[in-house]
């Protein structure tokens, strides 16, 4: 039975998980750890964690430890935790890329005397981070991807999955390599495109008198949506670019080719065919 | 005093204008014309137009005629109407590109014995068209761009502008060539990128078993927003591509270059600089 949970990183996702745990009726303890004291205080104020005083002893006593920080930090914590935890403790994470994490986990976790590890990735977020924006409903309706290591699941793994399902998440298992390719398409590419468009518009129009300071008001909803992720911080995305370089590179290259094709066909029937393909994609989606 | 208005094209924008006129307290007559009988019936049912029986006589008696159809159709109607209207009648439009329209208007309108023309462009829309989706509040808060011809404004022009302001629109004047460049950036580029991304995803994943039919559920809000305009119909955008080819080409090319730059710098500090530029763009916006 999961009774003690520790969340490492009480930013947007970490704090939202704490709030979702409480909303789902979890009555055990929730400890929080963050190098940023303001984030820790805010998480506590919101009720996402119990108090701001979790020390090493609390951490080492947790049944489940959730790593809710960027990927490079997750890899560091995985190495620090593996030697000091028992097989009756589960470490899980919310990192945006999974292959490097799954590789390291296969080395350090799930052996006979090693602690458990279940790589996870809730497909939820906002363009700005921080505990202040955390909410339980951020996870409600989201897809939570898992990329489990080979071998049978432990009781703890199943219990954590059951909690996640109670957040209102749709749980889906994937191979880690496939996860990174799929996420390059559905998450990393949209981010890079939004960043590129916003950066380009900043260069083109920052000093244009007729639109200065109010460019989005002219473009309306379309422009606002297409550049919303431009507000995302580099600190979150650096690790994605570092740990999924090949797949992100491939999706960017494919889109460049596709835009060039469209550009060369602005006055030919091929433009119609592209619109029809795009229409088919949207018509196929249930949501 | 504007007392009789005719709307040619009672789709999403035409019908929304009819509804906005009523919401703004306009008590005169609103005639509607559409080659699609279903659209005309729906516009009438919603109260966007008075009835479905407007003939040539009604049209020719209107104080203001609004051309709410794609750009090529607008150009056709401008030629048909110019010889049969008087200087006491105003034709205006809602076309997405303005240079070709402003050029033709300078030939056929605003001379001593010619009818008036005021090129306009409400920056509002949805990814699907049709009267059924029309609503007065679509225009509330939107920017309505005008690209007036040279020369003094007539009383009728000012009256129409006043009505538009009563829709809750922010009215802004622009040179037509500049309009087409600005709109290539804020509207046409986002559309083309969204179409390209959706078409690419359709090719990559239409037959992928783990995501079939529910791809957007994995990607969440980001993917949904970035591909929303992929549902837009070709019929609306063909004329934009045809009449603003050069500017759309230039923005697409610039974005291709920018994506390539970003792709080549996934592991260098230049990625950070791009994120910072994008952050600056978003921070600059009031909305």
PDB file of C-alpha atoms in Angstrom, chain A residues 43-210:
ATOM      1  CA  UNK A  43       3.445  24.071  -3.428  1.00  0.00           C
ATOM      2  CA  UNK A  44       2.887  23.873   0.321  1.00  0.00           C
ATOM      3  CA  UNK A  45       0.504  26.838   0.335  1.00  0.00           C
ATOM      4  CA  UNK A  46      -1.581  25.141  -2.407  1.00  0.00           C
ATOM      5  CA  UNK A  47      -1.694  21.887  -0.479  1.00  0.00           C
ATOM      6  CA  UNK A  48       0.269  19.985  -3.119  1.00  0.00           C
ATOM      7  CA  UNK A  49       2.783  18.897  -0.441  1.00  0.00           C
ATOM      8  CA  UNK A  50       2.423  18.582   3.327  1.00  0.00           C
ATOM      9  CA  UNK A  51       5.194  20.913   4.460  1.00  0.00           C
ATOM     10  CA  UNK A  52       8.457  22.426   3.316  1.00  0.00           C
ATOM     11  CA  UNK A  53      10.734  20.550   5.669  1.00  0.00           C
ATOM     12  CA  UNK A  54      11.291  17.188   3.942  1.00  0.00           C
ATOM     13  CA  UNK A  55      14.859  15.992   4.591  1.00  0.00           C
ATOM     14  CA  UNK A  56      16.823  13.016   3.349  1.00  0.00           C
ATOM     15  CA  UNK A  57      15.231  10.704   5.925  1.00  0.00           C
ATOM     16  CA  UNK A  58      11.703  11.495   4.667  1.00  0.00           C
ATOM     17  CA  UNK A  59      12.806  11.003   1.109  1.00  0.00           C
ATOM     18  CA  UNK A  60      14.452   7.673   1.820  1.00  0.00           C
ATOM     19  CA  UNK A  61      11.332   6.441   3.650  1.00  0.00           C
ATOM     20  CA  UNK A  62       8.937   7.123   0.750  1.00  0.00           C
ATOM     21  CA  UNK A  63       7.092   4.270  -0.950  1.00  0.00           C
ATOM     22  CA  UNK A  64       7.018   6.224  -4.204  1.00  0.00           C
ATOM     23  CA  UNK A  65       9.435   8.943  -5.299  1.00  0.00           C
ATOM     24  CA  UNK A  66       8.320  11.050  -8.276  1.00  0.00           C
ATOM     25  CA  UNK A  67      11.026  12.838 -10.255  1.00  0.00           C
ATOM     26  CA  UNK A  68       9.281  15.904 -11.676  1.00  0.00           C
ATOM     27  CA  UNK A  69      12.226  17.851 -13.090  1.00  0.00           C
ATOM     28  CA  UNK A  70      13.860  18.146 -16.539  1.00  0.00           C
ATOM     29  CA  UNK A  71      15.394  14.985 -18.037  1.00  0.00           C
ATOM     30  CA  UNK A  72      19.051  15.664 -17.167  1.00  0.00           C
ATOM     31  CA  UNK A  73      18.076  16.192 -13.540  1.00  0.00           C
ATOM     32  CA  UNK A  74      16.055  12.977 -13.587  1.00  0.00           C
ATOM     33  CA  UNK A  75      19.100  11.024 -14.786  1.00  0.00           C
ATOM     34  CA  UNK A  76      21.171  12.526 -11.944  1.00  0.00           C
ATOM     35  CA  UNK A  77      18.587  11.653  -9.294  1.00  0.00           C
ATOM     36  CA  UNK A  78      18.204   8.123 -10.672  1.00  0.00           C
ATOM     37  CA  UNK A  79      21.916   7.555 -10.060  1.00  0.00           C
ATOM     38  CA  UNK A  80      21.793   9.074  -6.562  1.00  0.00           C
ATOM     39  CA  UNK A  81      18.719   7.115  -5.475  1.00  0.00           C
ATOM     40  CA  UNK A  82      19.418   3.643  -6.885  1.00  0.00           C
ATOM     41  CA  UNK A  83      22.092   2.650  -4.310  1.00  0.00           C
ATOM     42  CA  UNK A  84      20.155   3.873  -1.267  1.00  0.00           C
ATOM     43  CA  UNK A  85      16.632   2.546  -1.904  1.00  0.00           C
ATOM     44  CA  UNK A  86      15.171  -0.936  -1.387  1.00  0.00           C
ATOM     45  CA  UNK A  87      13.240  -3.242  -3.754  1.00  0.00           C
ATOM     46  CA  UNK A  88      10.081  -2.170  -1.911  1.00  0.00           C
ATOM     47  CA  UNK A  89      10.365   1.394  -3.144  1.00  0.00           C
ATOM     48  CA  UNK A  90       9.294   2.741  -6.540  1.00  0.00           C
ATOM     49  CA  UNK A  91      10.900   5.613  -8.396  1.00  0.00           C
ATOM     50  CA  UNK A  92       8.921   7.060 -11.279  1.00  0.00           C
ATOM     51  CA  UNK A  93       9.350  10.179 -13.393  1.00  0.00           C
ATOM     52  CA  UNK A  94       7.536  12.602 -15.678  1.00  0.00           C
ATOM     53  CA  UNK A  95      10.374  13.291 -18.137  1.00  0.00           C
ATOM     54  CA  UNK A  96       9.579  14.393 -21.696  1.00  0.00           C
ATOM     55  CA  UNK A  97      11.942  11.884 -23.324  1.00  0.00           C
ATOM     56  CA  UNK A  98      12.170   8.259 -22.281  1.00  0.00           C
ATOM     57  CA  UNK A  99      14.920   6.369 -24.081  1.00  0.00           C
ATOM     58  CA  UNK A 100      17.887   7.639 -22.048  1.00  0.00           C
ATOM     59  CA  UNK A 101      15.865   7.213 -18.858  1.00  0.00           C
ATOM     60  CA  UNK A 102      14.775   3.665 -19.746  1.00  0.00           C
ATOM     61  CA  UNK A 103      18.387   2.730 -20.597  1.00  0.00           C
ATOM     62  CA  UNK A 104      19.708   3.976 -17.273  1.00  0.00           C
ATOM     63  CA  UNK A 105      16.801   2.385 -15.397  1.00  0.00           C
ATOM     64  CA  UNK A 106      17.566  -1.019 -16.965  1.00  0.00           C
ATOM     65  CA  UNK A 107      21.067  -0.770 -15.474  1.00  0.00           C
ATOM     66  CA  UNK A 108      20.247   0.488 -11.991  1.00  0.00           C
ATOM     67  CA  UNK A 109      16.691  -0.633 -11.213  1.00  0.00           C
ATOM     68  CA  UNK A 110      14.356  -3.656 -11.150  1.00  0.00           C
ATOM     69  CA  UNK A 111      17.095  -6.215 -10.417  1.00  0.00           C
ATOM     70  CA  UNK A 112      16.501  -8.652  -7.517  1.00  0.00           C
ATOM     71  CA  UNK A 113      17.975  -6.349  -4.867  1.00  0.00           C
ATOM     72  CA  UNK A 114      17.387  -3.074  -6.707  1.00  0.00           C
ATOM     73  CA  UNK A 115      14.565  -0.582  -6.225  1.00  0.00           C
ATOM     74  CA  UNK A 116      11.759  -0.373  -8.805  1.00  0.00           C
ATOM     75  CA  UNK A 117      11.578   2.168 -11.633  1.00  0.00           C
ATOM     76  CA  UNK A 118       8.627   2.937 -13.888  1.00  0.00           C
ATOM     77  CA  UNK A 119       9.344   5.574 -16.559  1.00  0.00           C
ATOM     78  CA  UNK A 120       6.316   7.802 -17.130  1.00  0.00           C
ATOM     79  CA  UNK A 121       5.275  10.896 -19.072  1.00  0.00           C
ATOM     80  CA  UNK A 122       2.022  12.786 -18.491  1.00  0.00           C
ATOM     81  CA  UNK A 123       1.147  14.620 -21.735  1.00  0.00           C
ATOM     82  CA  UNK A 124       0.156  17.801 -19.961  1.00  0.00           C
ATOM     83  CA  UNK A 125       1.725  21.176 -19.430  1.00  0.00           C
ATOM     84  CA  UNK A 126       1.413  24.889 -19.891  1.00  0.00           C
ATOM     85  CA  UNK A 127       3.589  27.389 -21.716  1.00  0.00           C
ATOM     86  CA  UNK A 128       4.719  28.743 -18.345  1.00  0.00           C
ATOM     87  CA  UNK A 129       5.996  26.662 -15.472  1.00  0.00           C
ATOM     88  CA  UNK A 130       5.850  27.086 -11.731  1.00  0.00           C
ATOM     89  CA  UNK A 131       3.821  25.796  -8.786  1.00  0.00           C
ATOM     90  CA  UNK A 132       1.549  28.862  -8.872  1.00  0.00           C
ATOM     91  CA  UNK A 133      -0.104  27.529 -12.070  1.00  0.00           C
ATOM     92  CA  UNK A 134      -0.531  23.988 -10.734  1.00  0.00           C
ATOM     93  CA  UNK A 135      -3.976  22.419 -10.674  1.00  0.00           C
ATOM     94  CA  UNK A 136      -5.339  18.894 -10.278  1.00  0.00           C
ATOM     95  CA  UNK A 137      -7.433  19.196 -13.428  1.00  0.00           C
ATOM     96  CA  UNK A 138      -4.340  19.770 -15.576  1.00  0.00           C
ATOM     97  CA  UNK A 139      -3.997  15.977 -15.535  1.00  0.00           C
ATOM     98  CA  UNK A 140      -7.683  15.162 -15.837  1.00  0.00           C
ATOM     99  CA  UNK A 141      -8.314  13.916 -19.380  1.00  0.00           C
ATOM    100  CA  UNK A 142      -4.610  13.886 -20.286  1.00  0.00           C
ATOM    101  CA  UNK A 143      -2.811  10.832 -21.638  1.00  0.00           C
ATOM    102  CA  UNK A 144      -0.147   9.451 -19.254  1.00  0.00           C
ATOM    103  CA  UNK A 145       2.389   7.406 -21.190  1.00  0.00           C
ATOM    104  CA  UNK A 146       4.454   4.666 -19.506  1.00  0.00           C
ATOM    105  CA  UNK A 147       7.489   2.965 -21.037  1.00  0.00           C
ATOM    106  CA  UNK A 148       7.941   0.045 -18.582  1.00  0.00           C
ATOM    107  CA  UNK A 149      11.184  -1.937 -18.403  1.00  0.00           C
ATOM    108  CA  UNK A 150      11.082  -5.578 -19.556  1.00  0.00           C
ATOM    109  CA  UNK A 151       9.962  -8.089 -16.941  1.00  0.00           C
ATOM    110  CA  UNK A 152       6.913  -8.494 -14.719  1.00  0.00           C
ATOM    111  CA  UNK A 153       5.340  -5.523 -12.978  1.00  0.00           C
ATOM    112  CA  UNK A 154       5.604  -5.292  -9.197  1.00  0.00           C
ATOM    113  CA  UNK A 155       2.629  -4.621  -6.937  1.00  0.00           C
ATOM    114  CA  UNK A 156       3.916  -1.069  -6.365  1.00  0.00           C
ATOM    115  CA  UNK A 157       4.012  -0.373 -10.126  1.00  0.00           C
ATOM    116  CA  UNK A 158       0.367  -1.423 -10.418  1.00  0.00           C
ATOM    117  CA  UNK A 159      -0.637   0.677  -7.433  1.00  0.00           C
ATOM    118  CA  UNK A 160       0.998   3.760  -8.905  1.00  0.00           C
ATOM    119  CA  UNK A 161      -0.719   3.114 -12.255  1.00  0.00           C
ATOM    120  CA  UNK A 162      -4.050   2.839 -10.425  1.00  0.00           C
ATOM    121  CA  UNK A 163      -3.462   6.220  -8.754  1.00  0.00           C
ATOM    122  CA  UNK A 164      -2.629   7.796 -12.103  1.00  0.00           C
ATOM    123  CA  UNK A 165      -5.854   6.408 -13.568  1.00  0.00           C
ATOM    124  CA  UNK A 166      -7.708   8.036 -10.654  1.00  0.00           C
ATOM    125  CA  UNK A 167      -6.293  11.425 -11.730  1.00  0.00           C
ATOM    126  CA  UNK A 168      -8.573  11.033 -14.771  1.00  0.00           C
ATOM    127  CA  UNK A 169      -5.655  10.129 -17.032  1.00  0.00           C
ATOM    128  CA  UNK A 170      -5.825   7.763 -19.978  1.00  0.00           C
ATOM    129  CA  UNK A 171      -2.888   5.386 -19.420  1.00  0.00           C
ATOM    130  CA  UNK A 172      -1.010   4.032 -22.428  1.00  0.00           C
ATOM    131  CA  UNK A 173       2.143   1.880 -22.593  1.00  0.00           C
ATOM    132  CA  UNK A 174       4.782   2.389 -25.273  1.00  0.00           C
ATOM    133  CA  UNK A 175       8.240   1.241 -26.168  1.00  0.00           C
ATOM    134  CA  UNK A 176      10.691   4.006 -25.090  1.00  0.00           C
ATOM    135  CA  UNK A 177      12.222   4.477 -28.551  1.00  0.00           C
ATOM    136  CA  UNK A 178       8.776   4.686 -30.114  1.00  0.00           C
ATOM    137  CA  UNK A 179       7.709   7.087 -27.361  1.00  0.00           C
ATOM    138  CA  UNK A 180      10.522   9.458 -28.249  1.00  0.00           C
ATOM    139  CA  UNK A 181       9.629   9.392 -31.951  1.00  0.00           C
ATOM    140  CA  UNK A 182       5.891   9.859 -31.318  1.00  0.00           C
ATOM    141  CA  UNK A 183       6.572  12.696 -28.849  1.00  0.00           C
ATOM    142  CA  UNK A 184       8.950  14.354 -31.290  1.00  0.00           C
ATOM    143  CA  UNK A 185       5.952  14.589 -33.638  1.00  0.00           C
ATOM    144  CA  UNK A 186       3.163  15.462 -31.227  1.00  0.00           C
ATOM    145  CA  UNK A 187       5.013  17.596 -28.700  1.00  0.00           C
ATOM    146  CA  UNK A 188       8.590  18.542 -29.536  1.00  0.00           C
ATOM    147  CA  UNK A 189       7.914  19.579 -33.153  1.00  0.00           C
ATOM    148  CA  UNK A 190       4.934  21.811 -32.205  1.00  0.00           C
ATOM    149  CA  UNK A 191       7.150  23.438 -29.557  1.00  0.00           C
ATOM    150  CA  UNK A 192      10.032  24.086 -31.950  1.00  0.00           C
ATOM    151  CA  UNK A 193       7.695  25.449 -34.648  1.00  0.00           C
ATOM    152  CA  UNK A 194       5.994  27.769 -32.190  1.00  0.00           C
ATOM    153  CA  UNK A 195       9.370  28.985 -30.910  1.00  0.00           C
ATOM    154  CA  UNK A 196      10.650  29.520 -34.457  1.00  0.00           C
ATOM    155  CA  UNK A 197       7.519  31.440 -35.502  1.00  0.00           C
ATOM    156  CA  UNK A 198       7.566  33.668 -32.418  1.00  0.00           C
ATOM    157  CA  UNK A 199      11.309  34.339 -32.775  1.00  0.00           C
ATOM    158  CA  UNK A 200      10.854  35.176 -36.467  1.00  0.00           C
ATOM    159  CA  UNK A 201       7.971  37.558 -35.714  1.00  0.00           C
ATOM    160  CA  UNK A 202      10.041  39.177 -32.976  1.00  0.00           C
ATOM    161  CA  UNK A 203      12.812  39.888 -35.507  1.00  0.00           C
ATOM    162  CA  UNK A 204      10.381  41.065 -38.218  1.00  0.00           C
ATOM    163  CA  UNK A 205       7.972  43.181 -36.206  1.00  0.00           C
ATOM    164  CA  UNK A 206       9.403  44.177 -32.834  1.00  0.00           C
ATOM    165  CA  UNK A 207       9.938  47.671 -34.201  1.00  0.00           C
ATOM    166  CA  UNK A 208       7.067  47.922 -36.688  1.00  0.00           C
ATOM    167  CA  UNK A 209       5.111  51.022 -35.683  1.00  0.00           C
ATOM    168  CA  UNK A 210       1.619  49.865 -36.678  1.00  0.00           C
TER     169      UNK A 210
END
